[in-house]
Coordinates of C-alpha atoms and ligand atoms in Angstrom, one line a residue:
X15 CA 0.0 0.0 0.0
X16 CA 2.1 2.4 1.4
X17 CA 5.8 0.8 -0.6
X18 CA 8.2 4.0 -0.3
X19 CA 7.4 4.3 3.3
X20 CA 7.6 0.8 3.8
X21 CA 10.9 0.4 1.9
X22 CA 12.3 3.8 3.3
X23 CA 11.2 1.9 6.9
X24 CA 12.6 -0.8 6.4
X25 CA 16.4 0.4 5.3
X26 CA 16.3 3.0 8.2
X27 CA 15.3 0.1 10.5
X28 CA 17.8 -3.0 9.2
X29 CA 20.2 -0.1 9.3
X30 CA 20.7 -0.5 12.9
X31 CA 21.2 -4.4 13.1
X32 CA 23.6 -4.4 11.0
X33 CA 26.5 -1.6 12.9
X34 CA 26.9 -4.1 15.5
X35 CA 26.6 -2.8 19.1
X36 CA 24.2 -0.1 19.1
X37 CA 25.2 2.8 20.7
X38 CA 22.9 6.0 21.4
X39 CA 24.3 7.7 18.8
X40 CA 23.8 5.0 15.6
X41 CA 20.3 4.8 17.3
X42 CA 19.3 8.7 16.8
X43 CA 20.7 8.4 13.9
X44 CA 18.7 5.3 12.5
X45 CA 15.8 7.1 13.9
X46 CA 16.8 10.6 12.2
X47 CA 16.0 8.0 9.1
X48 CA 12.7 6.8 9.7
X49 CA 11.8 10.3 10.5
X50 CA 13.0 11.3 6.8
X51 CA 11.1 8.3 5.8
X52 CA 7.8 9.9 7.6
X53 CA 8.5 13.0 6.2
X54 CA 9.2 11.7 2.7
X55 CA 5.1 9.8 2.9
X56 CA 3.5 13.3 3.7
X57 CA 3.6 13.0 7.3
X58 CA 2.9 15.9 8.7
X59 CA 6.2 18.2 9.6
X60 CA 5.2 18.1 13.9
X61 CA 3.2 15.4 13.8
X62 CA 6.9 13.1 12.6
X63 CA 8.7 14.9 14.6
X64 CA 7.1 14.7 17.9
X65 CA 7.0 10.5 17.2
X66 CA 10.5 10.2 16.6
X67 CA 11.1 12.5 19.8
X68 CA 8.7 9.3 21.5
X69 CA 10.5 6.8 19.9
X70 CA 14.0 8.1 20.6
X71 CA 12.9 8.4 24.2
X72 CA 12.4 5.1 24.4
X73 CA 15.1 3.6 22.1
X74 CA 17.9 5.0 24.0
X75 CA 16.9 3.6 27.9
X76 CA 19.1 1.0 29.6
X77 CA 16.3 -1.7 29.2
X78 CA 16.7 -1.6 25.1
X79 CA 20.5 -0.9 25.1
X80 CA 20.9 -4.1 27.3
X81 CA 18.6 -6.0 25.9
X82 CA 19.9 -9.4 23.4
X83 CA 18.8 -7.2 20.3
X84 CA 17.9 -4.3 21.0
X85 CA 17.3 -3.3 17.0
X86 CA 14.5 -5.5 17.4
X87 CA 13.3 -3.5 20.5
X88 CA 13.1 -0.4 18.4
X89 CA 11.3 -2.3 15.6
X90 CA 8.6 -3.1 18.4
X91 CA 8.5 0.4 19.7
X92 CA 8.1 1.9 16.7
X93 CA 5.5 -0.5 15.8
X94 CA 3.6 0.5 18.9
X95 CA 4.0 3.8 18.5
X96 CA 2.8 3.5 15.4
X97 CA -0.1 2.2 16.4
X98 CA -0.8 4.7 19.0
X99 CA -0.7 7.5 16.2
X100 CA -3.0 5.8 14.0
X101 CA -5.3 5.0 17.0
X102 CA -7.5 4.7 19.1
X103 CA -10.2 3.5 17.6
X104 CA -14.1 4.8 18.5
X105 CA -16.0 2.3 16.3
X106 CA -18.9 3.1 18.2
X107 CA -21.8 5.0 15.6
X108 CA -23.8 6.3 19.2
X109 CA -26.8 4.3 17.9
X110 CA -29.8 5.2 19.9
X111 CA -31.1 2.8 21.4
X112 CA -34.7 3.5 20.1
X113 CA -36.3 6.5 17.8
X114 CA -33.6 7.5 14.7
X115 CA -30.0 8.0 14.8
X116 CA -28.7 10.2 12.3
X117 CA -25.2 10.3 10.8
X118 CA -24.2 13.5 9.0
X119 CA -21.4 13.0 6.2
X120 CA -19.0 15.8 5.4
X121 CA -16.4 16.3 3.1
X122 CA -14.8 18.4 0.1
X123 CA -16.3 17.6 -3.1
X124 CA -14.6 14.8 -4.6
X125 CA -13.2 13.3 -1.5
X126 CA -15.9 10.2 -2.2
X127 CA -18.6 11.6 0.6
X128 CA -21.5 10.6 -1.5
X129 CA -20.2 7.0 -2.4
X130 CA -18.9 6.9 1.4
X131 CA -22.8 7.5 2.5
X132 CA -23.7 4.4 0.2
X133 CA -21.4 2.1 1.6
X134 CA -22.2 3.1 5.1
X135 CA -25.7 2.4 4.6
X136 CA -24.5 -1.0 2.8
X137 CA -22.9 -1.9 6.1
X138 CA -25.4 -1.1 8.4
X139 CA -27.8 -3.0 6.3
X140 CA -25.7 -5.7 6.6
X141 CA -25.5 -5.8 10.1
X142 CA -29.3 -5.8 10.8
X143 CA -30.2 -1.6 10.8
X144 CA -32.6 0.0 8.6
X145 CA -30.7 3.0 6.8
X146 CA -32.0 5.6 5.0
X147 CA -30.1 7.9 2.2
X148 CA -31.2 12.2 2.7
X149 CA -29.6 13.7 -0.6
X150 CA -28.7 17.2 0.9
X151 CA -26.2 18.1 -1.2
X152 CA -27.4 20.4 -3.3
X153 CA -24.4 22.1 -4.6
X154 CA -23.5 19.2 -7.1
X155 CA -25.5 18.7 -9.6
X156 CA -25.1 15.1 -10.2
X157 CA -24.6 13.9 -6.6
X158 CA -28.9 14.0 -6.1
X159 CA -29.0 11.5 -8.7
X160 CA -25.9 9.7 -7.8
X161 CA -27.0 9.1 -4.4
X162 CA -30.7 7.8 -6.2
X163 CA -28.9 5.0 -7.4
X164 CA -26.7 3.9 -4.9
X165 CA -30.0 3.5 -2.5
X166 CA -31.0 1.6 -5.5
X167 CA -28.0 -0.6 -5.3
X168 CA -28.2 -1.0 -1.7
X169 CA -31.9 -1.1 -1.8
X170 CA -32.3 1.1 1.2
X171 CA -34.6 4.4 0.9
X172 CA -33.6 7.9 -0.3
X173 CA -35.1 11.1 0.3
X174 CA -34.2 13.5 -2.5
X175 CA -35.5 16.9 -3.6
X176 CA -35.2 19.2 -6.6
X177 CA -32.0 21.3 -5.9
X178 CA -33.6 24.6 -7.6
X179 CA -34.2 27.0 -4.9
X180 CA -34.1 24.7 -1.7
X181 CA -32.0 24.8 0.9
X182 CA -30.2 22.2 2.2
X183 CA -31.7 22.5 6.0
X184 CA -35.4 22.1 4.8
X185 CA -34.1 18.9 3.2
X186 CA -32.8 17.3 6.0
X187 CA -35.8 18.4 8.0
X188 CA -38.2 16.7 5.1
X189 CA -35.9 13.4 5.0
X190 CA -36.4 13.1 8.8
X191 CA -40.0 13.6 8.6
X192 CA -39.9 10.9 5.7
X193 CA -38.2 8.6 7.7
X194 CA -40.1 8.7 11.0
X195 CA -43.3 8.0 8.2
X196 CA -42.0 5.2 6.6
X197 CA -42.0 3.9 10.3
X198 CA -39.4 1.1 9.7
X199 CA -35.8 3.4 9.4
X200 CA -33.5 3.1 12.6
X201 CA -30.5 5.1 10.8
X202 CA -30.6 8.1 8.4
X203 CA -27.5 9.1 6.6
X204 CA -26.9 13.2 5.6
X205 CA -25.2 13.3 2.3
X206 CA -24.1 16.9 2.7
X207 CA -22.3 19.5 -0.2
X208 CA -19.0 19.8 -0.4
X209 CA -16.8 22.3 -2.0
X210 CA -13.5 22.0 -3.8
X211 CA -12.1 23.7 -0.6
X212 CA -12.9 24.9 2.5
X213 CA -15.2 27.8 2.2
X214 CA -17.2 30.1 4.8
X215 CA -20.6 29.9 2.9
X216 CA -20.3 25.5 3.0
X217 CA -19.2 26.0 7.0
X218 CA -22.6 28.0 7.7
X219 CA -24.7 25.5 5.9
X220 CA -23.4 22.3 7.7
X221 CA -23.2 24.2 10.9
X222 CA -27.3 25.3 10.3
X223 CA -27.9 21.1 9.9
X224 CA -26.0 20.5 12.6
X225 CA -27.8 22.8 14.9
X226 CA -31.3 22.1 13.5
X227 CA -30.9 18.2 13.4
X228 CA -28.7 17.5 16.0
X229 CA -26.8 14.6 14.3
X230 CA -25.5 11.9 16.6
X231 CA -22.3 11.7 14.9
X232 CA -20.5 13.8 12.7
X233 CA -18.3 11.9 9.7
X234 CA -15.8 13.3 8.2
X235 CA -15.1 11.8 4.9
X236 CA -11.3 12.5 4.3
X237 CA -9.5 11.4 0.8
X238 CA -6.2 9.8 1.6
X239 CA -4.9 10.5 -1.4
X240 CA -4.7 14.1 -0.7
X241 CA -2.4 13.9 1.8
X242 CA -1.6 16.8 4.0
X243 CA -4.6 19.1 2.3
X244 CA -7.0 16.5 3.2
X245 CA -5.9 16.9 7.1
X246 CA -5.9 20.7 6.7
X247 CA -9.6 20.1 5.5
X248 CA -10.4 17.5 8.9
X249 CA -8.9 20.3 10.9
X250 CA -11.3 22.9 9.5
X251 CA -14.1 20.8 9.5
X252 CA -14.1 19.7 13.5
X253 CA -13.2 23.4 14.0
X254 CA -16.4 24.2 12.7
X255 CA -18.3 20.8 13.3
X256 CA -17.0 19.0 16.3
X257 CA -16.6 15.9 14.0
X258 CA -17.1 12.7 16.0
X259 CA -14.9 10.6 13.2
X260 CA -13.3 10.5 10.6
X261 CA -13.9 7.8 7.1
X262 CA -10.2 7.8 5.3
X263 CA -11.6 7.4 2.0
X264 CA -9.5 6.1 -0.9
X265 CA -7.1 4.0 0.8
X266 CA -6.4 1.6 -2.4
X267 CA -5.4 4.7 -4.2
X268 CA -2.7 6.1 -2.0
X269 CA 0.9 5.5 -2.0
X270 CA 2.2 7.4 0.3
X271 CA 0.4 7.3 3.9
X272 CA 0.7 11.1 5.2
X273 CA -3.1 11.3 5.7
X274 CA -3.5 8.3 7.4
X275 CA -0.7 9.1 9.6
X276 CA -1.7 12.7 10.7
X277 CA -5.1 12.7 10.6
X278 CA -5.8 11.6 14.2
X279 CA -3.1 12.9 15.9
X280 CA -3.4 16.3 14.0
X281 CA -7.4 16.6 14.8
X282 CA -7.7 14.2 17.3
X283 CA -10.4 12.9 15.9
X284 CA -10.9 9.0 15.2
X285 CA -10.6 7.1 11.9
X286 CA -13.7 4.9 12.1
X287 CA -14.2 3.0 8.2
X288 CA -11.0 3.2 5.7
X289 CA -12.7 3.2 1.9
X290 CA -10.7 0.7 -0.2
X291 CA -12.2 0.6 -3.4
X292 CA -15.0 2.1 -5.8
X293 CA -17.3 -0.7 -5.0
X294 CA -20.0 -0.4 -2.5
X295 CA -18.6 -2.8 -0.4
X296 CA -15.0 -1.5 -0.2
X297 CA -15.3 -0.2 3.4
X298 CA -14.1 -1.8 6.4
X299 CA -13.8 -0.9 10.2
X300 CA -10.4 0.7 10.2
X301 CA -7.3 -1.4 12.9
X302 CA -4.5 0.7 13.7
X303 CA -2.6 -2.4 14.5
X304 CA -3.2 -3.9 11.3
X305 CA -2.0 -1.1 9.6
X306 CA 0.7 -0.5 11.2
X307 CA 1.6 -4.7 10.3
X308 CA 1.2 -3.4 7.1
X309 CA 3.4 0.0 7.2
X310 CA 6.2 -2.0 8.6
X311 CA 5.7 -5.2 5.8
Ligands
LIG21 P1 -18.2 13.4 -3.4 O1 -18.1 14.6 -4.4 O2 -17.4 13.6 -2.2 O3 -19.6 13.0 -3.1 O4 -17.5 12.2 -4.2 P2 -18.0 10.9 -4.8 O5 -18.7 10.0 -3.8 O6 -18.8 11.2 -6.1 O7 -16.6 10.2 -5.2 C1 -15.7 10.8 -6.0 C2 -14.9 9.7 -6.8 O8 -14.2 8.9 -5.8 C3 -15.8 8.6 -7.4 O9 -15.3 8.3 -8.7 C4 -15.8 7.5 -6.5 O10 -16.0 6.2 -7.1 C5 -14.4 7.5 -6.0 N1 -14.2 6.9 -4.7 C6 -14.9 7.1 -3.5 N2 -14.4 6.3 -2.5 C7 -13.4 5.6 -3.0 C8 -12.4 4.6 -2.5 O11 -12.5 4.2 -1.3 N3 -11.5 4.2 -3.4 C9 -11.4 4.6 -4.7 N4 -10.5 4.1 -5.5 N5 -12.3 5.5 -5.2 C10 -13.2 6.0 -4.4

């Protein structure tokens, strides 16, 4: 997934079992590597930084310099820091326990929000909920129809209106209504608009559906393979939004990791699904320990 990272890991990392003893010296500078390495994937600059500082900490104490191989040591603690950057986890959606949760999707257009809203719905069908698709994003013109089919696909219900003259509040407000009528939805889903950045007019409009609907969790759906910019955006967006997680969408489709890497420790928000394909069922819960398996090959 990630291969320069992983190959740039890897030399920084076998780099220290091969100078003989390890002193603290070869060990900072092994570790002045893998911080290259970070840096090299789009980590961000304090975020790379800051886990080399934890890492190095930990690299240099008595208990790894005594230890039988203390190049394998590192290996661990950088695995587990690793892991701690990446994670926790909150996998938790706050279902309610009766009446309708909702679950509002944000995002920059492009970043897959719509798509993002199918497959969540495709998962929660799958796991016994009743789902229900609110088009509210009114500012592409396509994404109303888009987000007809994919409740087709699914075979969930969708609440969509025209876009002329509506605002994106009112839908919302109709969807709900439409839900609690049909009687048997547990779960709505608020695809919202997005923008190609971050822009005061889009902050206003999700921060009105927010206040008026009171979602239960705020998603943040944030394109991996936009690196740094797409954490920039996750930071504006829970500055505005208070986001409750975060989908990484476009997983397949990045090479270099920065945005998985930052991302939580950046906004301190949760990564809750990682999207891994086109398909409707290309989403899965995301493990910061698999990951990180994965980071380190
Ligand atoms: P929106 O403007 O944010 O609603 O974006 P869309 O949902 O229309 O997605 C934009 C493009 O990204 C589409 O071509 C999607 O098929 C694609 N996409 C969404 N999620 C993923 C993913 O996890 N992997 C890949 N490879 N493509 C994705």
């Amino acid at each position: 997934m990630f291969e320069g990272l992983t190959g740039n890991l890897k030399n920084a990392l076998s780099g220290l079992a091969r100078g003989g003893k390890l002193t603290e010296g070869n060990i900072k500078d092994g570790l002045r590597e893998v911080r290259q390495a970070l840096l090299e994937a789009d980590v961000n600059y304090e975020v790379a930084t800051k886990f080399i500082e934890r890492v190095t900490e930990q690299s240099v104490g008595e208990k790894v310099l005594k230890s039988i191989r203390p190049d394998e040591q590192i290996v661990g603690i950088v695995h587990q820091e690793l892991i701690n950057l990446m994670g926790p986890v909150e996998p938790d959606l706050a279902f309610k326990p009766s009446g309708i949760t909702i679950l509002m999707m944000c995002g920059l257009q492009g970043s897959g929000k719509t798509t993002t809203c199918g497959k969540l719905a495709r998962l929660l069908k799958e796991q016994g909920r009743k789902p229900m698709l609110v088009a509210a994003d009114l500012q592409r013109p396509a994404a109303i129809e888009q987000l007809k089919v994919i409740a087709g696909q699914v075979g969930v219900p969708a609440h969509t209106e025209a876009p002329e003259g509506n605002n994106a509040v009112k839908v919302c407000q109709n969807g709900l209504s439409q839900a609690k009528k049909l009687g048997n939805v547990d779960t709505v889903i608020l695809d919202t608009a997005g923008r190609l950045h971050v822009d005061e007019q889009l902050m206003q409009e999700l921060e009105q559906i927010e206040r008026k609907l009171q979602p239960d969790q705020v998603i943040f759906a944030c394109d991996a393979m936009t690196g740094q910019d797409a954490v920039n955006s996750a930071k504006a967006f829970n500055e505005a939004l208070e986001l409750d997680g975060v989908i990484l969408t476009k997983l397949d489709g990045d090479t270099r990791g920065g945005a998985a890497l930052s991302v939580k420790e950046v906004t301190g928000v949760p990564i809750k699904f990682i999207g891994v394909g086109e398909a409707l069922d290309r989403l899965e819960p995301f493990h910061p320990d698999r990951m990180a398996g994965r980071i380190l090959g």
